[in-house]
Each structure stands twice: as C-alpha cells, then as structure tokens.
C-alpha cells in the first residue's frame, strides 16, 4: 500500500517471547524475579562481556538513578551531564537532590566534548572547592561517545563515569561494546529501543558485589534479617519475570535488529548523498561503530530552502513519522538555572536535525519512499 503508515521505531517480536511468558504463567512465576529474570541477565552478561555483572531493572531511568546511588551521589553534589540528550539522562541527578552541570557536545559524535568536560571539571573545582561526584556520558542515537578520552579525564580527576547506553545496545567503540566503558552502564528496553521488554532497563555493574548492592536498593533496601529492617532508602525498581520473558525472546533477534538498523542507515546515506544541504550523521571514523538506533539527518536551510520542521510536517502528511532531535537540557525551562559549559554546537545542530524511521518494521522500500518525500521538500 503506497500510503501505509511508517513509524519511527516500533518494536518487533520474534515469536519466542510468548514461550517464556507462558512458562512464567505455567509455573505460576508471574511475580518479580524468577527464572526469566536470571536467564535474561545471563544473556545480557554474555552479550556485553568484559566480565560485567548486570542487574535487570524496571526502566533505563531506574538504572540511571541506581547508578548514581551506587556512586554515592547525594544532596548538594554536582554531577556533570551531557547536555544534548534525552531528559532521562539528567533527571535522576535531581532525584538525588544533586545539581546537574551541563556540558556541550562535539560536532562529529554529537556526544560530550572531552575538551569542554575537562574545562567544566576544572572550573567546578575552582568555584565550589569540590570535585563533581560523577560524569554522565551518553551515546546519543547509538553513536559512541569518545570514551577513551572521557575515561582518561575521569581517571585523572578520579571521578566515576555513568555511561548511558540506553540507545546504544550493540554499538562499539574501538571494538568494545558500549555500556562497558564506564564505572556503571545503563541499558534501556523501552518500546522504541533496540530491543524491548515492553518497559525495562538494566544497570551494568563492575563486580558481583556491586550488582548485589544494586539489587538490594532495587528491592526496597531490606536488610537481610527476618524482620523488616531498613537502614537506607530503597526503591521498587526490579524487572518482573513476565517482562524478562519478553527480553529473553528479544535477545535472540538483537544481532538481527542491529544489522537491520545499520543497513537502513547505509541506504539512507547512499540515497541522500547527492542531495545538497542534507547530511547524514555517520560514524566519524573506523573507531566508531554505531548501531544507528535512529538514522538522523541535518538540514542546511540556506542550501535546501526548507527546514527540519517543514520536512517533518510534510512527512507526517504522507503518513511517515519523523522526529526532531533532542532539545539540549541546558535549553530546557526546567534546567534554566543549571550551570553549563556550552559552545554552541548542540544549539546549532539540534534544531536543524531530524530522526528518520529506523526500526525493524521499516523496509528498504520504505526508505526509498521516505527519501523521495524529503527530496520533494528540498526541490519545492
Ligand atoms: C530511553 C532513554 C533513557 C531512559 O530509558 P527508559 O527505559 O525509557 O526509562 C535514558 N537515556 C536515554 C539517552 C534514552 O534514550
């Protein structure tokens, strides 16, 4: 059908999910924890490798929050956070009563600039007399951040890194899988991410002890005594055995999904290569291996005579969903008073860009149809 709806990034089930959910029902193991949770965590640990220990949680946002808890972030602390990202990267800093300090992105990766990061660290130490408590780095749209330089700066100032890989399951930097660079890493299995558990997330932990402590916080922080004893504040953040069943099934198609996203990105790039004023966001060099969670373009309105919002509306009128890029956190009303170290990169790029349909439900024919409509806007 010529005018079939094309969505940005819908989940696709592989068929195995039902089997694991049925198992949970058959064994009356619907409640939190159980064999699906254990098996899903084991599959994730094998996938991420590097000897990491993974705690399955109710969302990526919960994982970010517990990551900060594990790093000891408290009221009055400052946490450096990549400004150009989805709000969930930053909000948990405020849950902890800490202050986010926003740092701008580099032009090529769209992720936290190592130069500005170091400037920010030094300046915060100068102004507050204390080191920032943590650094939140994000792999935006699946594109790896420049992790070697970020980790080098973090190590030099002895500040732990929380790596937000919610959009980057399957991405690699220098051959190493994203989510495994930081002291802690965050994965998301929300409905529109690389794989889904309907809703869910995970914290990639450095040791078995850190995972145990994370799970302690995720299950109301009950002390291991036969009565209900609480010595710290806990949360209800564990993934359910039903959701983990979906995740088990999804792990069998993860590689396929990553390949599909990459194939679509290459196709978009090829088809748009000859269109003046439109550029695809691609791996800056061989060291970067994005999963291309969402294929994104930047529109130069001086050259094309159109802009991201016009193209978005035109695509919508053709029953094609696209989406504007994240609006940087330092430009959000809710963060208007937060300290920031910005140099104009995200303010310039964010309004000029658009995310194009990229999920496993998007076909190569769909990509041709989408590019044709974009080209029509440019020529109009
Ligand atoms: C989706 C997302 C999150 C949050 O994950 P949820 O599972 O939706 O809570 C965090 N950070 C980034 C960059 C995301 O895209």
PDB file of C-alpha atoms in Angstrom, residues 78 94 122 206 223 225 268 314:
ATOM      1  CA  UNK A  78      27.257  18.277  41.408  1.00  0.00           C
ATOM      2  CA  UNK A  94      17.769  15.823  40.570  1.00  0.00           C
ATOM      3  CA  UNK A 122      38.439  22.290  36.490  1.00  0.00           C
ATOM      4  CA  UNK A 206      31.636  -3.657  37.692  1.00  0.00           C
ATOM      5  CA  UNK A 223      18.346  -5.691  55.452  1.00  0.00           C
ATOM      6  CA  UNK A 225      17.192 -10.155  58.729  1.00  0.00           C
ATOM      7  CA  UNK A 268      19.626   6.465   3.654  1.00  0.00           C
ATOM      8  CA  UNK A 314       5.453  17.111   5.025  1.00  0.00           C
TER       9      UNK A 314
END
